[in-house]
């Protein structure tokens, strides 16, 4: 049985996998489908003060920043860059440098000819090995 993540369990006891009991009125509920909708509806219709409390708890949970897993550098590179993320990214290459323009052209050519994800250009080429691209394309 997976851990209970719904805040509804603040107001109900889980009797067993298929049954729950209201902490306010001791009414038993069948949970054959495993969902909590019927429990929430019971709170809404019979214990409106507790239902409002549940809504506040849910709202507070949504406002807290979710702790996300830290991605390794390899996972960051393998993650496909979304268009919205790309537009938010303000870092740009120095396009006034002639050598940089050639580098951009070579990276674009490599991505398009080898059908690589766009994130490869961002993560797959570091400044230390960027010079080797010219030797590969020659």
mmCIF file of C-alpha atoms in Angstrom:
data_model
loop_
_atom_site.group_PDB
_atom_site.id
_atom_site.type_symbol
_atom_site.label_atom_id
_atom_site.label_comp_id
_atom_site.label_asym_id
_atom_site.label_seq_id
_atom_site.Cartn_x
_atom_site.Cartn_y
_atom_site.Cartn_z
ATOM 1 C CA UNK A 1 0.000 0.000 0.000
ATOM 2 C CA UNK A 2 1.482 3.386 -1.002
ATOM 3 C CA UNK A 3 1.711 6.198 1.556
ATOM 4 C CA UNK A 4 -1.307 8.474 1.923
ATOM 5 C CA UNK A 5 -0.561 11.818 0.302
ATOM 6 C CA UNK A 6 -4.006 13.428 0.416
ATOM 7 C CA UNK A 7 -4.673 15.954 3.140
ATOM 8 C CA UNK A 8 -8.148 14.446 3.576
ATOM 9 C CA UNK A 9 -6.546 11.927 5.944
ATOM 10 C CA UNK A 10 -6.277 14.711 8.520
ATOM 11 C CA UNK A 11 -10.039 14.291 8.965
ATOM 12 C CA UNK A 12 -10.467 10.534 8.430
ATOM 13 C CA UNK A 13 -9.033 7.277 9.772
ATOM 14 C CA UNK A 14 -8.154 4.564 7.321
ATOM 15 C CA UNK A 15 -9.851 1.469 8.765
ATOM 16 C CA UNK A 16 -8.436 -0.812 6.067
ATOM 17 C CA UNK A 17 -7.611 -0.579 2.374
ATOM 18 C CA UNK A 18 -11.326 -0.401 1.419
ATOM 19 C CA UNK A 19 -12.811 1.579 4.328
ATOM 20 C CA UNK A 20 -12.385 4.941 6.049
ATOM 21 C CA UNK A 21 -14.004 6.484 9.124
ATOM 22 C CA UNK A 22 -14.812 10.150 9.718
ATOM 23 C CA UNK A 23 -13.083 11.559 12.814
ATOM 24 C CA UNK A 24 -15.995 13.964 13.379
ATOM 25 C CA UNK A 25 -19.048 11.716 13.257
ATOM 26 C CA UNK A 26 -17.581 8.175 13.166
ATOM 27 C CA UNK A 27 -19.417 7.386 9.917
ATOM 28 C CA UNK A 28 -17.834 4.587 7.850
ATOM 29 C CA UNK A 29 -17.185 4.910 4.117
ATOM 30 C CA UNK A 30 -16.458 2.318 1.480
ATOM 31 C CA UNK A 31 -13.447 3.118 -0.684
ATOM 32 C CA UNK A 32 -13.584 0.280 -3.200
ATOM 33 C CA UNK A 33 -12.013 2.425 -5.915
ATOM 34 C CA UNK A 34 -9.361 3.722 -3.525
ATOM 35 C CA UNK A 35 -10.200 7.384 -4.170
ATOM 36 C CA UNK A 36 -10.936 10.115 -1.655
ATOM 37 C CA UNK A 37 -13.668 12.021 -3.500
ATOM 38 C CA UNK A 38 -16.495 10.603 -1.401
ATOM 39 C CA UNK A 39 -14.614 11.547 1.772
ATOM 40 C CA UNK A 40 -14.155 15.101 0.531
ATOM 41 C CA UNK A 41 -17.838 15.356 -0.416
ATOM 42 C CA UNK A 42 -18.818 14.134 3.056
ATOM 43 C CA UNK A 43 -16.749 16.895 4.645
ATOM 44 C CA UNK A 44 -18.273 19.452 2.294
ATOM 45 C CA UNK A 45 -21.886 18.464 3.033
ATOM 46 C CA UNK A 46 -21.724 17.475 6.710
ATOM 47 C CA UNK A 47 -18.763 19.335 8.226
ATOM 48 C CA UNK A 48 -18.411 22.600 6.308
ATOM 49 C CA UNK A 49 -16.004 24.097 8.863
ATOM 50 C CA UNK A 50 -13.637 21.131 8.432
ATOM 51 C CA UNK A 51 -14.055 21.337 4.651
ATOM 52 C CA UNK A 52 -12.917 24.984 4.733
ATOM 53 C CA UNK A 53 -9.963 23.903 6.844
ATOM 54 C CA UNK A 54 -9.108 21.245 4.248
ATOM 55 C CA UNK A 55 -9.231 23.831 1.458
ATOM 56 C CA UNK A 56 -6.857 26.082 3.401
ATOM 57 C CA UNK A 57 -4.465 23.185 3.974
ATOM 58 C CA UNK A 58 -4.521 22.338 0.259
ATOM 59 C CA UNK A 59 -3.948 25.973 -0.669
ATOM 60 C CA UNK A 60 -0.959 26.204 1.702
ATOM 61 C CA UNK A 61 0.503 23.013 0.252
ATOM 62 C CA UNK A 62 0.311 24.454 -3.263
ATOM 63 C CA UNK A 63 2.001 27.697 -2.215
ATOM 64 C CA UNK A 64 5.020 25.934 -0.714
ATOM 65 C CA UNK A 65 7.777 25.465 -3.274
ATOM 66 C CA UNK A 66 8.083 21.855 -4.280
ATOM 67 C CA UNK A 67 11.479 20.377 -3.528
ATOM 68 C CA UNK A 68 12.632 18.890 -6.764
ATOM 69 C CA UNK A 69 15.295 16.283 -7.200
ATOM 70 C CA UNK A 70 18.726 17.615 -8.047
ATOM 71 C CA UNK A 71 19.653 16.630 -11.578
ATOM 72 C CA UNK A 72 23.139 15.463 -12.392
ATOM 73 C CA UNK A 73 24.968 17.347 -15.183
ATOM 74 C CA UNK A 74 24.348 14.410 -17.513
ATOM 75 C CA UNK A 75 20.608 14.415 -16.734
ATOM 76 C CA UNK A 76 20.484 18.173 -17.367
ATOM 77 C CA UNK A 77 22.035 17.651 -20.802
ATOM 78 C CA UNK A 78 19.743 14.773 -21.657
ATOM 79 C CA UNK A 79 16.617 16.742 -20.729
ATOM 80 C CA UNK A 80 15.029 18.147 -23.873
ATOM 81 C CA UNK A 81 15.000 21.947 -23.798
ATOM 82 C CA UNK A 82 11.487 23.329 -24.127
ATOM 83 C CA UNK A 83 10.814 26.315 -26.363
ATOM 84 C CA UNK A 84 9.575 28.353 -23.389
ATOM 85 C CA UNK A 85 12.770 27.538 -21.467
ATOM 86 C CA UNK A 86 14.835 28.524 -24.465
ATOM 87 C CA UNK A 87 13.065 31.877 -24.718
ATOM 88 C CA UNK A 88 13.603 32.512 -20.993
ATOM 89 C CA UNK A 89 17.319 31.809 -21.328
ATOM 90 C CA UNK A 90 18.913 35.227 -21.724
ATOM 91 C CA UNK A 91 22.501 34.097 -22.117
ATOM 92 C CA UNK A 92 23.686 34.639 -25.661
ATOM 93 C CA UNK A 93 26.840 33.993 -27.579
ATOM 94 C CA UNK A 94 29.034 36.850 -28.638
ATOM 95 C CA UNK A 95 27.947 37.131 -32.275
ATOM 96 C CA UNK A 96 30.386 39.908 -33.126
ATOM 97 C CA UNK A 97 33.342 37.504 -33.152
ATOM 98 C CA UNK A 98 34.024 35.962 -36.583
ATOM 99 C CA UNK A 99 35.338 32.754 -35.048
ATOM 100 C CA UNK A 100 32.194 32.484 -32.902
ATOM 101 C CA UNK A 101 29.947 32.879 -35.952
ATOM 102 C CA UNK A 102 31.756 29.992 -37.610
ATOM 103 C CA UNK A 103 31.407 27.932 -34.417
ATOM 104 C CA UNK A 104 27.652 28.629 -34.314
ATOM 105 C CA UNK A 105 27.309 27.535 -37.931
ATOM 106 C CA UNK A 106 29.214 24.305 -37.275
ATOM 107 C CA UNK A 107 27.188 23.461 -34.173
ATOM 108 C CA UNK A 108 23.923 24.118 -36.032
ATOM 109 C CA UNK A 109 25.109 21.953 -38.916
ATOM 110 C CA UNK A 110 26.135 19.148 -36.553
ATOM 111 C CA UNK A 111 22.783 19.239 -34.728
ATOM 112 C CA UNK A 112 20.751 19.237 -37.933
ATOM 113 C CA UNK A 113 22.783 16.613 -39.838
ATOM 114 C CA UNK A 114 23.009 14.186 -36.918
ATOM 115 C CA UNK A 115 19.427 14.791 -35.766
ATOM 116 C CA UNK A 116 20.546 15.716 -32.237
ATOM 117 C CA UNK A 117 18.265 17.359 -29.648
ATOM 118 C CA UNK A 118 18.676 21.125 -29.382
ATOM 119 C CA UNK A 119 19.894 20.710 -25.812
ATOM 120 C CA UNK A 120 23.054 19.100 -27.204
ATOM 121 C CA UNK A 121 24.280 22.459 -28.446
ATOM 122 C CA UNK A 122 23.794 23.900 -24.981
ATOM 123 C CA UNK A 123 25.299 21.057 -22.943
ATOM 124 C CA UNK A 124 27.184 18.775 -25.292
ATOM 125 C CA UNK A 125 29.865 21.236 -26.299
ATOM 126 C CA UNK A 126 32.009 22.932 -23.738
ATOM 127 C CA UNK A 127 34.401 25.780 -24.447
ATOM 128 C CA UNK A 128 37.330 23.432 -23.800
ATOM 129 C CA UNK A 129 36.423 21.085 -26.669
ATOM 130 C CA UNK A 130 34.786 23.649 -28.953
ATOM 131 C CA UNK A 131 37.960 24.004 -30.992
ATOM 132 C CA UNK A 132 37.814 20.356 -31.966
ATOM 133 C CA UNK A 133 34.599 20.978 -33.921
ATOM 134 C CA UNK A 134 36.549 22.755 -36.620
ATOM 135 C CA UNK A 135 38.865 19.792 -36.946
ATOM 136 C CA UNK A 136 35.871 17.412 -37.168
ATOM 137 C CA UNK A 137 34.167 19.396 -39.907
ATOM 138 C CA UNK A 138 37.279 19.766 -42.064
#
